[in-house]
Short mmCIF file of C-alpha atoms in Angstrom, two decimals:
data_model
loop_
_atom_site.label_atom_id
_atom_site.label_comp_id
_atom_site.label_asym_id
_atom_site.label_seq_id
_atom_site.Cartn_x
_atom_site.Cartn_y
_atom_site.Cartn_z
CA MET A 1 75.92 29.91 -40.08
CA LEU A 2 73.24 27.79 -38.36
CA ILE A 3 70.84 25.55 -40.31
CA LEU A 4 67.99 23.54 -38.72
CA GLN A 5 66.31 20.96 -40.96
CA ASN A 6 63.05 19.19 -40.00
CA ILE A 7 63.80 19.34 -36.26
CA SER A 8 61.29 17.56 -34.02
CA TYR A 9 61.27 17.06 -30.26
CA THR A 10 59.23 14.60 -28.22
CA HIS A 11 59.15 14.76 -24.43
CA PRO A 12 60.25 11.65 -22.48
CA ASN A 13 56.53 11.02 -21.75
CA LYS A 14 56.04 10.70 -25.56
CA ASP A 15 54.20 14.06 -25.96
CA LEU A 16 55.25 15.84 -29.16
CA LEU A 17 56.43 19.41 -28.45
CA PHE A 18 57.15 20.54 -32.02
CA SER A 19 57.98 19.04 -35.41
CA ASN A 20 59.45 19.94 -38.82
CA ILE A 21 61.25 23.07 -37.60
CA ASN A 22 63.34 24.67 -40.33
CA LEU A 23 65.48 27.75 -39.68
CA THR A 24 68.60 29.42 -41.07
CA VAL A 25 70.60 32.02 -39.13
CA ASN A 26 73.34 33.71 -41.14
CA ASN A 27 76.65 35.02 -39.84
CA HIS A 28 76.31 38.27 -37.82
CA GLU A 29 72.49 37.99 -37.90
CA LYS A 30 70.61 38.96 -34.74
CA THR A 31 67.44 36.92 -34.33
CA ALA A 32 64.55 37.02 -31.85
CA LEU A 33 62.82 33.72 -31.03
CA ILE A 34 59.31 34.43 -29.75
CA GLY A 35 56.19 32.36 -29.08
CA ASN A 36 53.68 31.57 -26.35
CA ASN A 37 54.70 29.84 -23.12
CA GLY A 38 54.91 26.11 -23.79
CA ALA A 39 55.67 26.48 -27.51
CA GLY A 40 59.17 25.03 -26.94
CA LYS A 41 61.44 28.08 -27.32
CA SER A 42 63.83 27.14 -24.48
CA THR A 43 63.89 23.51 -25.64
CA LEU A 44 64.80 24.56 -29.18
CA LEU A 45 67.60 26.77 -27.83
CA LYS A 46 68.92 23.85 -25.74
CA ILE A 47 68.89 21.65 -28.85
CA ILE A 48 70.97 24.27 -30.73
CA ALA A 49 73.29 24.49 -27.67
CA LYS A 50 73.66 20.65 -27.82
CA GLU A 51 72.24 20.29 -24.30
CA LEU A 52 69.32 18.25 -25.69
CA GLN A 53 69.08 15.84 -28.61
CA PRO A 54 66.27 16.34 -31.15
CA SER A 55 63.95 13.41 -31.82
CA ASN A 56 64.38 13.93 -35.57
CA GLY A 57 66.11 16.25 -37.99
CA GLN A 58 69.57 17.66 -38.60
CA ILE A 59 71.53 20.62 -37.21
CA SER A 60 74.40 22.21 -39.06
CA VAL A 61 76.38 24.83 -37.13
CA GLU A 62 79.75 26.24 -38.18
CA ALA A 63 80.86 27.34 -34.69
CA GLU A 64 80.48 26.14 -31.10
CA PRO A 65 77.48 28.03 -29.63
CA TYR A 66 77.69 29.86 -26.29
CA PHE A 67 74.51 29.54 -24.19
CA VAL A 68 73.24 31.94 -21.50
CA PRO A 69 70.44 29.93 -19.82
CA GLN A 70 67.36 31.31 -18.06
CA VAL A 71 67.80 29.17 -14.91
CA PHE A 72 71.10 28.90 -13.01
CA GLY A 73 70.35 26.61 -10.06
CA GLN A 74 72.27 23.73 -11.67
CA PHE A 75 75.49 25.77 -11.34
CA ASN A 76 75.18 26.63 -7.62
CA HIS A 77 77.76 24.04 -6.52
CA LEU A 78 80.37 25.39 -8.97
CA THR A 79 82.73 28.35 -8.69
CA ILE A 80 82.31 31.22 -11.16
CA ALA A 81 85.38 29.98 -13.08
CA GLU A 82 84.01 26.42 -13.22
CA ALA A 83 80.57 27.59 -14.37
CA LEU A 84 82.23 29.55 -17.18
CA LYS A 85 84.52 26.57 -18.00
CA ILE A 86 87.68 28.67 -17.68
CA ASP A 87 88.99 27.20 -14.39
CA LYS A 88 91.41 24.72 -16.01
CA LYS A 89 92.84 27.29 -18.43
CA LEU A 90 93.32 29.90 -15.68
CA ASN A 91 94.91 27.30 -13.39
CA ALA A 92 97.28 26.22 -16.18
CA LEU A 93 98.28 29.86 -16.84
CA LYS A 94 98.98 30.40 -13.13
CA LYS A 95 101.21 27.30 -12.97
CA ILE A 96 103.11 28.34 -16.11
CA LEU A 97 103.68 31.85 -14.71
CA ASP A 98 104.87 30.24 -11.48
CA GLY A 99 107.58 28.43 -13.47
CA SER A 100 105.95 25.09 -14.40
CA THR A 101 107.14 23.53 -17.65
CA ASN A 102 104.61 20.69 -17.58
CA GLU A 103 103.44 20.05 -21.15
CA GLU A 104 99.87 19.38 -19.93
CA ASN A 105 99.54 22.99 -18.70
CA PHE A 106 100.65 24.34 -22.09
CA ASN A 107 98.12 22.05 -23.81
CA LEU A 108 95.34 23.26 -21.49
CA LEU A 109 96.23 26.93 -22.07
CA ASN A 110 96.40 26.37 -25.85
CA ASP A 111 98.34 29.62 -26.40
CA ASP A 112 95.49 31.67 -24.90
CA TRP A 113 97.83 34.04 -23.02
CA ALA A 114 95.18 36.81 -22.91
CA ILE A 115 92.59 34.74 -21.00
CA GLU A 116 93.17 36.54 -17.69
CA GLU A 117 93.03 39.97 -19.33
CA ARG A 118 89.74 39.11 -21.09
CA CYS A 119 88.29 37.92 -17.75
CA ASN A 120 89.20 41.20 -16.07
CA ASP A 121 87.81 43.29 -18.95
CA ALA A 122 84.57 41.28 -19.07
CA LEU A 123 83.98 41.48 -15.30
CA GLN A 124 84.68 45.20 -15.41
CA TYR A 125 82.18 45.78 -18.26
CA TRP A 126 79.43 43.90 -16.40
CA GLN A 127 80.28 45.69 -13.11
CA LEU A 128 81.41 42.47 -11.38
CA THR A 129 84.93 43.54 -10.37
CA ASP A 130 84.14 42.84 -6.70
CA LEU A 131 83.61 39.13 -7.50
CA ASP A 132 86.40 36.57 -7.14
CA LEU A 133 86.32 33.83 -9.79
CA SER A 134 86.76 31.25 -7.01
CA LEU A 135 83.47 32.34 -5.41
CA LYS A 136 80.64 29.76 -5.48
CA MET A 137 77.69 30.59 -7.77
CA GLU A 138 75.22 29.94 -4.92
CA ALA A 139 76.51 33.10 -3.19
CA LEU A 140 75.34 35.32 -6.09
CA SER A 141 72.01 37.06 -6.71
CA GLY A 142 69.95 36.25 -9.81
CA GLY A 143 71.19 39.40 -11.54
CA GLN A 144 74.84 38.61 -10.73
CA LYS A 145 74.49 35.06 -12.08
CA THR A 146 73.04 36.42 -15.33
CA LYS A 147 75.89 38.94 -15.66
CA VAL A 148 78.50 36.23 -14.97
CA PHE A 149 77.24 34.24 -17.98
CA LEU A 150 76.98 37.41 -20.08
CA ALA A 151 80.61 38.16 -19.16
CA GLY A 152 81.46 34.70 -20.49
CA ILE A 153 80.57 35.88 -24.00
CA SER A 154 83.48 38.38 -24.01
CA ILE A 155 85.77 35.78 -22.44
CA HIS A 156 85.01 32.96 -24.93
CA GLN A 157 84.33 35.24 -27.94
CA PRO A 158 81.94 32.80 -29.68
CA GLU A 159 80.59 33.29 -33.18
CA LEU A 160 77.07 32.18 -32.12
CA VAL A 161 75.43 33.35 -28.87
CA LEU A 162 72.17 31.90 -27.50
CA LEU A 163 70.32 34.02 -24.91
CA ASP A 164 67.32 32.73 -22.94
CA GLU A 165 65.54 35.67 -21.23
CA PRO A 166 68.85 37.48 -20.52
CA SER A 167 67.26 40.62 -19.01
CA ASN A 168 64.99 38.80 -16.53
CA HIS A 169 66.98 39.53 -13.35
CA LEU A 170 68.77 42.69 -14.47
CA ASP A 171 68.13 46.18 -13.11
CA ILE A 172 67.83 49.15 -15.49
CA ALA A 173 71.56 49.98 -15.50
CA SER A 174 72.51 46.35 -16.25
CA ARG A 175 69.87 46.13 -18.97
CA GLN A 176 71.43 49.14 -20.66
CA LEU A 177 74.80 47.34 -20.65
CA LEU A 178 73.07 44.36 -22.29
CA TYR A 179 71.44 46.58 -24.96
CA ASP A 180 74.81 48.22 -25.71
CA PHE A 181 76.46 44.79 -26.01
CA ILE A 182 73.77 43.50 -28.39
CA GLN A 183 74.14 46.55 -30.63
CA SER A 184 77.95 46.36 -30.75
CA THR A 185 78.62 42.59 -30.94
CA LYS A 186 79.68 40.99 -34.21
CA SER A 187 78.52 37.54 -33.04
CA SER A 188 75.39 35.92 -34.44
CA LEU A 189 72.61 36.05 -31.82
CA ILE A 190 69.45 34.10 -31.11
CA ALA A 191 67.55 35.59 -28.17
CA ILE A 192 64.39 34.52 -26.36
CA SER A 193 62.98 37.53 -24.53
CA HIS A 194 59.81 39.34 -23.54
CA ASP A 195 61.81 42.58 -23.21
CA ARG A 196 60.48 44.57 -26.15
CA LYS A 197 63.29 47.13 -26.02
CA LEU A 198 65.77 44.27 -26.46
CA LEU A 199 63.67 42.67 -29.22
CA ASN A 200 63.72 45.91 -31.19
CA LEU A 201 67.54 45.69 -31.34
CA LEU A 202 67.31 42.40 -33.29
CA ASN A 203 66.84 42.44 -37.04
CA THR A 204 64.78 39.25 -37.53
CA VAL A 205 61.82 37.86 -35.56
CA CYS A 206 61.06 34.11 -35.66
CA GLU A 207 57.73 33.06 -34.16
CA LEU A 208 57.55 29.45 -32.91
CA SER A 209 54.08 27.88 -32.77
CA GLU A 210 52.40 24.51 -33.28
CA HIS A 211 52.54 25.26 -37.02
CA GLY A 212 56.34 25.59 -37.04
CA ILE A 213 58.51 28.71 -37.33
CA LYS A 214 57.38 31.81 -39.19
CA VAL A 215 60.10 34.35 -40.04
CA TYR A 216 59.48 38.11 -40.12
CA GLY A 217 62.28 40.16 -41.68
CA GLY A 218 62.39 43.04 -39.24
CA ASN A 219 62.50 43.94 -35.53
CA TYR A 220 59.69 43.48 -33.00
CA ASP A 221 57.84 46.69 -33.96
CA PHE A 222 57.81 45.50 -37.58
CA TYR A 223 56.51 42.09 -36.43
CA LYS A 224 53.71 43.79 -34.45
CA GLU A 225 52.67 45.80 -37.52
CA GLN A 226 52.52 42.62 -39.62
CA MET A 227 50.54 40.81 -36.90
CA GLN A 228 48.07 43.71 -36.72
CA ILE A 229 47.52 43.47 -40.48
CA GLU A 230 47.00 39.68 -40.19
CA ASN A 231 44.65 40.05 -37.20
CA ASN A 232 42.61 42.75 -38.96
CA ALA A 233 42.20 40.42 -41.94
CA LEU A 234 41.25 37.58 -39.56
CA SER A 235 38.66 39.79 -37.80
CA GLN A 236 37.14 40.77 -41.16
CA GLU A 237 36.97 37.12 -42.19
CA ILE A 238 35.27 36.23 -38.89
CA GLN A 239 32.72 39.03 -39.40
CA SER A 240 32.09 37.81 -42.95
CA LYS A 241 31.56 34.22 -41.73
CA GLU A 242 29.24 35.42 -38.94
CA LYS A 243 27.17 37.28 -41.55
CA ALA A 244 27.11 34.19 -43.79
CA LEU A 245 26.00 32.04 -40.83
CA ARG A 246 23.12 34.44 -40.01
CA LYS A 247 22.02 34.44 -43.66
CA ALA A 248 22.19 30.63 -43.86
CA LYS A 249 20.04 30.29 -40.72
CA GLU A 250 17.53 32.85 -42.03
CA LYS A 251 17.38 31.02 -45.37
CA GLU A 252 16.86 27.68 -43.59
CA ARG A 253 14.05 29.13 -41.49
CA GLY A 254 12.39 30.77 -44.53
CA THR A 255 12.66 27.62 -46.69
CA LEU A 256 11.25 25.35 -43.97
CA GLU A 257 8.36 27.75 -43.27
CA ARG A 258 7.55 27.92 -46.99
CA GLN A 259 7.70 24.10 -47.25
CA GLN A 260 5.42 23.81 -44.19
CA ARG A 261 2.84 26.16 -45.78
CA LEU A 262 2.93 24.20 -49.05
CA ASP A 263 2.51 20.90 -47.18
CA ASN A 264 -0.44 22.25 -45.15
CA ARG A 265 -2.10 23.70 -48.27
CA GLY A 266 -1.66 20.41 -50.12
CA LYS A 267 -3.06 18.44 -47.20
CA GLY A 268 -6.13 20.71 -47.07
CA LYS A 269 -6.82 20.25 -50.79
CA GLN A 270 -6.42 16.49 -50.50
CA GLU A 271 -8.91 16.31 -47.63
CA LYS A 272 -11.48 18.38 -49.57
CA ALA A 273 -10.99 16.18 -52.60
CA GLY A 274 -11.65 13.06 -50.47
CA VAL A 275 -8.35 11.35 -51.15
CA ALA A 276 -8.22 7.83 -49.65
CA ARG A 277 -6.52 7.51 -46.20
CA ILE A 278 -3.76 5.18 -47.51
CA MET A 279 -2.92 7.70 -50.25
CA MET A 280 -2.98 10.55 -47.67
CA ASN A 281 -0.41 8.65 -45.54
CA THR A 282 1.84 8.16 -48.58
CA LEU A 283 1.65 11.85 -49.49
CA ARG A 284 2.30 12.87 -45.85
CA ASN A 285 5.38 10.60 -45.74
CA ASN A 286 6.65 12.09 -49.00
CA ALA A 287 6.21 15.61 -47.59
CA GLU A 288 8.02 14.66 -44.37
CA ASN A 289 10.88 13.12 -46.37
CA SER A 290 11.11 16.24 -48.52
CA THR A 291 11.24 18.47 -45.40
CA SER A 292 13.82 16.17 -43.81
CA LYS A 293 16.04 16.41 -46.92
CA LEU A 294 15.75 20.20 -46.87
CA LYS A 295 16.71 20.26 -43.18
CA SER A 296 19.68 18.00 -43.88
CA VAL A 297 20.96 20.19 -46.73
CA HIS A 298 20.70 23.36 -44.62
CA ALA A 299 22.17 21.69 -41.52
CA GLU A 300 25.18 20.56 -43.54
CA LYS A 301 25.73 24.07 -44.90
CA ILE A 302 25.26 25.73 -41.47
CA GLY A 303 27.50 23.10 -39.84
CA GLY A 304 30.26 23.79 -42.36
CA ILE A 305 30.11 27.56 -41.81
CA SER A 306 29.98 27.09 -38.01
CA GLN A 307 33.02 24.79 -38.06
CA ASN A 308 34.92 27.25 -40.22
CA LEU A 309 33.94 30.12 -37.90
CA GLN A 310 35.05 28.16 -34.83
CA GLU A 311 38.46 27.48 -36.42
CA LEU A 312 38.87 31.18 -37.28
CA ARG A 313 37.93 32.28 -33.75
CA SER A 314 40.42 29.82 -32.25
CA SER A 315 43.14 31.53 -34.33
CA LEU A 316 42.50 34.86 -32.60
CA PRO A 317 45.17 35.97 -30.11
CA ASP A 318 44.16 35.15 -26.52
CA ILE A 319 43.95 38.83 -25.65
CA ASP A 320 41.13 39.27 -28.18
CA LYS A 321 39.16 36.41 -26.56
CA MET A 322 39.39 37.79 -23.02
CA LYS A 323 36.93 40.01 -21.16
CA PHE A 324 38.19 41.80 -18.05
CA GLY A 325 35.30 43.74 -16.50
CA PHE A 326 36.96 45.27 -13.43
CA ASP A 327 34.82 47.24 -10.98
CA ASN A 328 36.06 50.67 -10.01
CA SER A 329 37.68 51.43 -6.65
CA ALA A 330 35.21 52.89 -4.16
CA LEU A 331 37.59 55.80 -3.39
CA HIS A 332 37.26 59.16 -5.14
CA LYS A 333 40.20 60.24 -7.33
CA GLY A 334 42.75 62.36 -5.46
CA LYS A 335 42.04 61.06 -1.95
CA VAL A 336 45.28 60.92 0.09
CA LEU A 337 46.07 57.25 0.80
CA VAL A 338 49.64 57.37 2.13
CA THR A 339 51.78 60.21 3.48
CA ALA A 340 55.40 59.42 4.43
CA THR A 341 57.36 62.03 6.40
CA ASN A 342 61.13 61.60 6.91
CA ILE A 343 60.86 57.80 6.97
CA ASN A 344 63.77 55.35 7.08
CA PHE A 345 64.41 51.77 8.06
CA SER A 346 67.52 50.18 9.54
CA TYR A 347 69.08 46.76 9.22
CA ASN A 348 71.75 46.15 11.89
CA THR A 349 71.54 49.84 12.89
CA GLN A 350 72.53 50.87 9.32
CA PRO A 351 69.90 53.14 7.66
CA LEU A 352 68.61 51.62 4.42
CA TRP A 353 68.32 54.95 2.60
CA LYS A 354 70.99 57.65 2.66
CA ASP A 355 68.32 60.37 2.85
CA ASN A 356 64.99 59.98 4.66
CA LEU A 357 62.03 59.55 2.31
CA ASN A 358 59.14 61.99 1.93
CA PHE A 359 56.25 61.27 -0.43
CA GLN A 360 52.46 61.17 -0.78
CA ILE A 361 50.27 58.69 -2.68
CA THR A 362 46.78 59.70 -3.78
CA SER A 363 43.92 57.64 -5.17
CA GLY A 364 44.08 56.94 -8.91
CA GLU A 365 47.83 57.59 -9.29
CA ARG A 366 50.14 55.37 -11.32
CA ILE A 367 53.58 55.21 -9.71
CA ALA A 368 56.79 53.36 -10.62
CA LEU A 369 59.02 52.38 -7.71
CA LYS A 370 62.61 52.31 -9.02
CA GLY A 371 66.05 51.55 -7.64
CA GLN A 372 68.94 49.15 -8.11
CA ASN A 373 68.84 45.66 -6.63
CA GLY A 374 69.18 45.97 -2.85
CA SER A 375 67.96 49.59 -2.73
CA GLY A 376 65.05 48.71 -0.43
CA LYS A 377 62.05 48.53 -2.78
CA ALA A 378 60.60 45.44 -1.05
CA THR A 379 61.04 47.10 2.38
CA LEU A 380 59.22 50.25 1.21
CA ILE A 381 56.33 48.14 -0.10
CA LYS A 382 56.02 46.46 3.31
CA LEU A 383 56.00 49.89 5.00
CA ILE A 384 53.27 51.16 2.63
CA LEU A 385 51.20 48.03 3.37
CA GLY A 386 51.82 48.32 7.13
CA GLU A 387 53.46 44.89 7.32
CA ILE A 388 56.50 46.23 9.19
CA GLU A 389 56.87 49.15 11.59
CA LEU A 390 58.87 52.30 10.97
CA GLN A 391 62.00 53.08 12.94
CA THR A 392 62.37 56.68 11.75
CA GLY A 393 59.73 59.23 10.73
CA THR A 394 55.95 58.87 10.43
CA ILE A 395 53.63 57.28 7.89
CA TYR A 396 49.91 57.93 7.52
CA ARG A 397 47.76 55.27 5.87
CA ALA A 398 44.11 55.95 5.02
CA ASP A 399 41.64 53.07 5.34
CA ASN A 400 41.92 51.22 2.01
CA LYS A 401 41.90 47.81 0.41
CA ALA A 402 45.31 46.90 -1.05
CA VAL A 403 46.51 43.83 -2.98
CA TYR A 404 50.20 42.96 -3.32
CA ILE A 405 51.10 40.74 -6.27
CA ASP A 406 54.71 39.57 -6.05
CA GLN A 407 56.96 38.01 -8.71
CA ASP A 408 55.88 34.46 -7.83
CA TYR A 409 52.14 35.23 -7.62
CA SER A 410 52.25 33.70 -4.14
CA LEU A 411 48.67 34.79 -3.37
CA LEU A 412 47.82 31.51 -5.09
CA ASP A 413 47.71 28.32 -3.01
CA ASN A 414 49.61 25.58 -4.87
CA LYS A 415 47.66 22.89 -2.99
CA LEU A 416 44.38 24.01 -4.58
CA LYS A 417 42.94 23.34 -8.02
CA VAL A 418 41.98 26.24 -10.32
CA TYR A 419 38.26 26.16 -9.50
CA GLU A 420 38.94 25.66 -5.76
CA GLN A 421 41.26 28.67 -5.82
CA ALA A 422 38.59 30.79 -7.52
CA GLN A 423 36.11 29.76 -4.82
CA GLN A 424 38.67 30.70 -2.16
CA PHE A 425 38.67 34.22 -3.59
CA ASN A 426 34.86 34.32 -3.67
CA VAL A 427 34.24 36.58 -0.67
CA SER A 428 31.17 38.14 -2.31
CA ALA A 429 29.25 34.80 -2.45
CA LEU A 430 28.94 34.54 -6.23
CA GLN A 431 26.98 31.55 -7.50
CA GLU A 432 28.91 28.58 -8.96
CA HIS A 433 27.93 29.41 -12.54
CA GLU A 434 29.09 33.02 -12.08
CA ILE A 435 32.52 31.82 -10.90
CA LYS A 436 32.78 29.57 -13.95
CA ILE A 437 31.77 32.43 -16.28
CA ARG A 438 34.60 34.54 -14.84
CA LEU A 439 37.10 31.68 -15.20
CA ASN A 440 36.06 31.33 -18.85
CA ARG A 441 36.57 35.06 -19.36
CA PHE A 442 40.20 34.56 -18.35
CA LEU A 443 40.65 31.56 -20.67
CA PHE A 444 40.23 28.85 -17.99
CA THR A 445 37.85 26.42 -19.70
CA LYS A 446 36.18 23.39 -18.14
CA ASP A 447 39.30 21.32 -18.92
CA ASP A 448 41.40 23.64 -16.71
CA TRP A 449 39.18 23.76 -13.61
CA ASP A 450 40.67 20.62 -12.06
CA LYS A 451 44.26 21.58 -12.88
CA SER A 452 46.50 22.11 -9.84
CA CYS A 453 47.69 25.70 -9.28
CA SER A 454 51.20 24.28 -8.82
CA ALA A 455 51.14 23.17 -12.49
CA LEU A 456 50.24 26.60 -13.88
CA SER A 457 52.72 28.58 -15.99
CA GLY A 458 53.65 32.16 -15.09
CA GLY A 459 51.09 33.49 -17.58
CA GLU A 460 48.33 31.24 -16.25
CA ARG A 461 49.10 32.26 -12.65
CA MET A 462 48.88 35.90 -13.66
CA ARG A 463 45.53 35.36 -15.42
CA LEU A 464 44.11 33.53 -12.39
CA LEU A 465 45.07 36.47 -10.16
CA LEU A 466 43.46 38.92 -12.59
CA CYS A 467 40.37 36.71 -12.44
CA TYR A 468 40.54 36.97 -8.62
CA LEU A 469 40.37 40.78 -8.91
CA THR A 470 37.05 40.47 -10.78
CA ILE A 471 35.58 37.83 -8.43
CA ASN A 472 35.78 40.23 -5.48
CA SER A 473 32.76 42.50 -5.08
CA LYS A 474 34.91 45.62 -5.50
CA SER A 475 38.32 46.14 -7.09
CA PRO A 476 41.10 46.96 -4.59
CA ASP A 477 41.92 50.61 -3.99
CA ILE A 478 45.66 49.90 -4.44
CA ILE A 479 47.38 47.18 -6.47
CA ILE A 480 51.13 46.77 -5.99
CA PHE A 481 52.99 44.71 -8.62
CA ASP A 482 56.57 43.52 -8.03
CA GLU A 483 58.29 42.72 -11.35
CA PRO A 484 55.02 41.39 -12.85
CA THR A 485 56.45 40.68 -16.33
CA ASN A 486 59.45 38.58 -15.24
CA ASN A 487 57.93 35.14 -15.93
CA LEU A 488 55.57 36.08 -18.75
CA ASP A 489 55.78 35.62 -22.49
CA ILE A 490 55.01 38.64 -24.69
CA GLN A 491 51.36 37.71 -25.22
CA ASN A 492 50.75 37.50 -21.47
CA VAL A 493 52.61 40.81 -20.93
CA GLU A 494 50.14 42.35 -23.38
CA ILE A 495 47.19 40.74 -21.55
CA LEU A 496 48.49 42.16 -18.26
CA THR A 497 49.02 45.60 -19.85
CA THR A 498 45.44 45.66 -21.16
CA ALA A 499 44.05 44.56 -17.78
CA ILE A 500 46.04 47.19 -15.87
CA ASN A 501 44.86 49.90 -18.25
CA GLU A 502 41.23 48.95 -17.52
CA TYR A 503 41.86 49.23 -13.76
CA GLN A 504 40.95 52.69 -12.39
CA GLY A 505 42.46 52.48 -8.87
CA THR A 506 45.91 53.31 -7.53
CA LEU A 507 48.83 51.44 -9.07
CA ILE A 508 52.36 51.01 -7.69
CA VAL A 509 54.72 49.00 -9.91
CA VAL A 510 58.28 47.76 -9.42
CA SER A 511 59.63 46.93 -12.88
CA HIS A 512 62.80 47.22 -14.94
CA ASP A 513 60.78 46.88 -18.16
CA GLU A 514 60.71 50.44 -19.52
CA THR A 515 58.35 49.55 -22.39
CA PHE A 516 55.85 48.00 -19.96
CA LEU A 517 55.98 51.06 -17.65
CA GLU A 518 55.39 53.35 -20.63
CA GLN A 519 52.41 51.31 -21.87
CA ILE A 520 50.63 51.22 -18.48
CA ASN A 521 50.84 55.03 -18.38
CA ILE A 522 53.02 55.53 -15.30
CA GLU A 523 52.65 59.16 -14.17
CA ARG A 524 55.54 59.55 -11.72
CA THR A 525 58.46 57.71 -10.12
CA ILE A 526 59.63 57.19 -6.55
CA GLU A 527 63.39 56.67 -6.93
CA LEU A 528 65.39 54.90 -4.20
#
C-alpha cells in the first residue's frame, strides 16, 4: 500500500509546483495519474520513486517501487544490465557457476538462483532476445530503451510499479504487449499516460491540478463521462450568470434613466417656482449624490457578477475556450494528388520494402501510414513530399501545398519569440492586431507573446503550429503528421483531435495511438 500525506514540492527556484497532495493506492490497484502539462505528474512519480525529496509531507510505502521513466538519456553510458541494476547479481552468479566460493558473491546473489532465467523470459516477452545485456543503452532506439525498462518489471517482480508515459516510443505490436502485461500483472500500478486505450485498462483515475488530486473511481471512459457532467453543469452556470449580468445592466440603465427623469422634472418645477439659486445648487448636489449612490450600488452588484463569471469561464477546459477557424483547401475533393507506381528505395543497395509500393492519394482523404519502427515510414513521407528522389518506379505529384509536422514540431524556430514566430508565418500580410487575435484564439495571451519558442511545452508548440495554419491565407492541401500525440497531455490531444476534424484537406498521419486514429476518422491505411 502507498499513502501520500500533505505532499508539497517547491522547485529549486522557489516556485511552488503543488501542495497538500493526499493519495492512497491499495495493493493490486491500477491507477492512472492524469493532468495538464506542467501540473507536476512526473515530479510526483519521482517523489514516490524516491528520486526526488518532497518539500513537505510524508510518504508511506510498503514495498520498494520500480520506476519506468519517460526519458532515458541519463542511462546512455550504462550497459543494459547496469541500467536495470542486475549487473552485480548476474556477475556474482557467473563467478559462482565458474567455481568461486567467495562469500561476497553469495551475498550479492542473495539466493536469487533464477535471476538469469527471469532475464531471458523477460527479454523474450518484450521481443528483445537479440540484445546482449552488456550492450550500452546509447546503442538502443527509444522503443528498445522503453522495453528494456519494462522487462525489468518481470526481472525484479516489484509490488509497486510506476510508469511515466510507457507507450510513447512503442509501435502497435509492442503497445499490445504492454496492454497485455497491465491486464495480467498482480503488481500495484501508477501510470502517467495520454494513451487512452492504456488508461481504460486502469481502474482508478487521479487528476492532478493546482487544487490537488481528485480521485474518480473508474477507468478513463468513466472519468470522461463524469467530466462531461461537470462541464455541462459549469456551462449552465455560466449561461445563468451571463443572463444575470445582462439583467443587472438593464436594471442599472433603467434605474439611472428613471432617476435622471425625476431629477430633470424636479429641476423644472423648482425653476418655475422661483427657488433661490443657493437652494437650487443644494438640491442639484443632493440629486447628483443620490445618482452617484445608485451608480455605486449597481456597479458593485455588476462587478460581483462579472468577477464570478470570469472565475467560472477560467474553469472551462482549454478546448472550450479555443476557436480554430481553418480555411478550406483550394482543391476539389477527389483530385488525384499522388500516384506511386512500383516504387522502392534502397539503402546500401538493399531495397527498403520487400514488395514495391503502389498507391494513390486523392484530395480530402484521411490516411494512416503504419509499420513497425524501421519500416520506412519517414522515407515514404520524404518521397511523397519530393524531398528525395526515387530509385525504383515512378511517382506523380500534382501541384499542391503540403505541410509536414514532425514529432518535434521543428517548423518552429527556437530562436524566435511566440509573436515573432507568428509574424514569420504571416505570408498573407495580416495586420498586427489580426495576428494577435489569432494568437489569443489559440490561448497565447499577451503574457505569452514574448516567451521564447524554445521554452514552449509540447502542447504549446502544437497549438502555435495550429495557429500558423490559420495565419496563412489558405489551409494547406495536405498535412502530414508524424506521431503528433507523443509529447502531448490528454487535453492537448483532444485539442489536436478537434482541430484536425475541422480541417477539410488531405490528411496523412503516422501514429501508434489507435484511439487517436479512430477519433480523427481515418478512412484507410497504407501498411509498410
